[in-house]
Short mmCIF file of C-alpha atoms in Angstrom, two decimals:
data_model
loop_
_atom_site.label_atom_id
_atom_site.label_comp_id
_atom_site.label_asym_id
_atom_site.label_seq_id
_atom_site.Cartn_x
_atom_site.Cartn_y
_atom_site.Cartn_z
CA UNK A 193 -0.18 -0.13 0.41
CA UNK A 194 2.98 2.74 1.04
CA UNK A 195 4.19 1.70 -2.65
CA UNK A 196 1.17 2.72 -4.31
CA UNK A 197 1.05 6.20 -1.92
CA UNK A 198 4.35 6.98 -2.73
CA UNK A 199 3.81 6.32 -6.60
CA UNK A 200 0.52 8.35 -6.45
CA UNK A 201 2.69 11.20 -4.70
CA UNK A 202 5.51 10.77 -7.19
CA UNK A 203 2.86 11.03 -10.42
CA UNK A 204 0.86 14.11 -8.89
CA UNK A 205 4.26 15.95 -8.32
CA UNK A 206 5.49 14.55 -12.18
CA UNK A 207 2.31 15.92 -13.61
CA UNK A 208 2.23 19.53 -11.56
CA UNK A 209 6.27 19.87 -13.14
CA UNK A 210 4.85 19.07 -16.34
CA UNK A 211 2.10 21.57 -15.94
CA UNK A 212 4.65 24.47 -14.82
CA UNK A 213 7.09 23.61 -17.48
CA UNK A 214 4.04 23.55 -20.37
CA UNK A 215 2.83 27.09 -18.71
CA UNK A 216 6.68 27.92 -19.42
CA UNK A 217 6.86 26.87 -22.96
CA UNK A 218 3.55 28.30 -23.57
CA UNK A 219 5.12 31.76 -22.32
CA UNK A 220 8.05 31.39 -24.12
CA UNK A 221 6.09 30.58 -27.49
CA UNK A 222 4.11 33.34 -26.74
CA UNK A 223 6.85 36.11 -26.12
CA UNK A 224 8.68 34.71 -29.00
CA UNK A 225 5.71 35.23 -31.25
CA UNK A 226 5.56 39.05 -29.36
CA UNK A 227 9.36 39.65 -30.39
CA UNK A 228 8.66 38.33 -34.09
CA UNK A 229 5.54 40.20 -34.35
CA UNK A 230 7.31 43.61 -33.05
CA UNK A 231 10.14 43.23 -35.44
CA UNK A 232 7.92 43.20 -38.17
CA UNK A 233 5.63 45.61 -37.00
CA UNK A 234 8.57 48.52 -36.50
CA UNK A 235 9.67 47.45 -40.06
CA UNK A 236 6.50 47.95 -41.41
CA UNK A 237 5.48 50.75 -39.54
CA UNK A 238 9.04 52.46 -40.60
CA UNK A 239 9.24 51.87 -44.07
CA UNK A 240 5.10 53.33 -44.26
CA UNK A 241 5.78 56.15 -42.49
CA UNK A 242 6.78 58.29 -45.11
CA UNK A 243 3.37 57.69 -46.90
CA UNK A 244 1.80 59.63 -43.53
CA UNK A 245 2.79 63.29 -43.35
CA UNK A 246 5.94 64.92 -44.03
CA UNK A 247 7.07 65.11 -40.32
CA UNK A 248 9.68 62.26 -39.32
CA UNK A 249 9.23 60.53 -36.28
CA UNK A 250 10.81 62.45 -33.80
CA UNK A 251 9.86 65.41 -35.06
CA UNK A 252 6.02 64.41 -34.74
CA UNK A 253 6.66 63.00 -30.89
CA UNK A 254 8.44 66.52 -30.06
CA UNK A 255 5.81 68.60 -31.50
CA UNK A 256 3.30 66.35 -30.10
CA UNK A 257 4.49 66.77 -26.44
CA UNK A 258 4.86 69.99 -26.37
CA UNK A 259 1.38 70.89 -28.02
CA UNK A 260 -0.03 68.51 -25.08
CA UNK A 261 1.55 70.16 -22.60
CA UNK A 262 1.65 73.75 -23.94
CA UNK A 263 5.32 74.02 -23.67
CA UNK A 264 8.13 72.20 -22.83
CA UNK A 265 12.40 72.84 -22.31
CA UNK A 266 14.61 70.74 -24.08
CA UNK A 267 15.67 68.99 -20.39
CA UNK A 268 12.11 67.53 -20.45
CA UNK A 269 11.78 66.70 -23.91
CA UNK A 270 15.08 64.78 -23.49
CA UNK A 271 13.94 63.06 -20.12
CA UNK A 272 10.57 62.22 -21.85
CA UNK A 273 11.85 60.80 -24.61
CA UNK A 274 15.31 59.06 -23.06
CA UNK A 275 17.42 61.46 -25.15
CA UNK A 276 20.76 62.64 -24.75
CA UNK A 277 20.60 66.48 -24.02
CA UNK A 278 22.36 67.18 -27.05
CA UNK A 279 19.96 64.83 -29.22
CA UNK A 280 17.17 66.75 -28.27
CA UNK A 281 18.72 70.30 -28.36
CA UNK A 282 19.54 69.62 -31.72
CA UNK A 283 16.59 68.09 -33.08
CA UNK A 284 14.81 70.96 -31.39
CA UNK A 285 17.18 73.36 -33.20
CA UNK A 286 15.82 71.87 -36.48
CA UNK A 287 12.24 72.14 -35.41
CA UNK A 288 13.14 75.84 -34.73
CA UNK A 289 14.90 76.63 -38.13
CA UNK A 290 11.70 75.17 -39.81
CA UNK A 291 9.56 77.42 -38.30
CA UNK A 292 7.93 74.92 -36.07
CA UNK A 293 8.66 75.91 -32.50
CA UNK A 294 9.83 79.14 -30.53
CA UNK A 295 11.75 79.81 -27.62
CA UNK A 296 10.08 81.75 -24.59
CA UNK A 297 12.07 82.62 -21.35
CA UNK A 298 11.38 80.36 -18.60
CA UNK A 299 9.57 81.85 -15.71
CA UNK A 300 11.17 79.82 -13.34
CA UNK A 301 14.62 79.93 -14.41
CA UNK A 302 15.74 82.99 -16.10
CA UNK A 303 18.76 81.33 -17.17
CA UNK A 304 16.66 78.45 -19.51
CA UNK A 305 13.75 78.89 -22.00
CA UNK A 306 10.67 76.77 -22.68
CA UNK A 307 9.54 75.57 -26.43
CA UNK A 308 6.29 76.29 -27.98
CA UNK A 309 4.48 75.58 -31.32
CA UNK A 310 4.12 78.42 -33.42
CA UNK A 311 0.84 78.26 -36.14
CA UNK A 312 2.80 76.92 -38.43
CA UNK A 313 4.20 73.78 -36.12
CA UNK A 314 0.22 73.52 -35.00
CA UNK A 315 -0.60 73.26 -38.60
CA UNK A 316 2.00 70.75 -39.24
CA UNK A 317 1.66 68.34 -36.49
CA UNK A 318 -2.30 68.31 -37.25
CA UNK A 319 -1.81 67.61 -40.69
CA UNK A 320 0.67 64.84 -40.12
CA UNK A 321 -1.49 63.26 -37.30
CA UNK A 322 -4.51 63.52 -39.69
CA UNK A 323 -2.60 61.71 -42.20
CA UNK A 324 -1.24 58.68 -39.46
CA UNK A 325 -4.94 58.68 -38.36
CA UNK A 326 -5.92 58.26 -42.03
CA UNK A 327 -3.69 55.48 -42.54
CA UNK A 328 -4.36 53.79 -39.66
CA UNK A 329 -8.17 53.70 -40.25
CA UNK A 330 -7.34 51.82 -43.49
CA UNK A 331 -5.09 49.52 -42.30
CA UNK A 332 -7.61 48.81 -39.11
CA UNK A 333 -10.96 48.80 -41.59
CA UNK A 334 -11.80 45.25 -40.74
CA UNK A 335 -11.40 45.78 -36.89
CA UNK A 336 -14.10 45.72 -34.33
CA UNK A 337 -14.60 48.67 -32.23
CA UNK A 338 -13.65 46.44 -29.47
CA UNK A 339 -10.20 45.19 -31.05
CA UNK A 340 -8.90 48.46 -31.74
CA UNK A 341 -9.93 49.77 -28.01
CA UNK A 342 -8.12 46.21 -26.63
CA UNK A 343 -5.16 46.62 -28.90
CA UNK A 344 -4.61 50.53 -27.95
CA UNK A 345 -4.75 49.15 -24.62
CA UNK A 346 -2.49 46.82 -24.76
CA UNK A 347 -0.01 49.02 -26.68
CA UNK A 348 -0.54 52.01 -24.28
CA UNK A 349 0.78 49.60 -21.07
CA UNK A 350 3.53 47.73 -23.03
CA UNK A 351 4.74 51.38 -23.81
CA UNK A 352 4.93 52.58 -20.17
CA UNK A 353 6.47 49.32 -19.48
CA UNK A 354 9.19 50.27 -21.46
CA UNK A 355 9.26 53.78 -19.83
#
């Protein structure tokens, strides 16, 4: 009788280990799918982004950030996008040369300045955003409202995980 009890305990522990290993392998397969699909997504989205407006990705994101907050310092932009301050400075200087942003003195620090959108910058941001939204509308035409909502939520969660 003792043999059967031990065999049963051993069998159940083996089944439990197999279930855990199976769960691990399922998650591993899911992660491999996510890894591959992200690589394909990044490749496709970057190759098609030239079809959606005239701004490059960094310019669009910087203008969007400034617009959503009213103004921002170069340091704030660098921190928000995990950029070196010199990279953020160079990118904002390019936007300033194009007439999309302008500098105003920072009232809290007279040595610093804040960046704000010009009328031209606002117009360019909205034209680019509209082109991107039209492209997404075409791509996701066959998706239900629920699928679009869920994808947006999961993508937001993923991006916040990266932050």
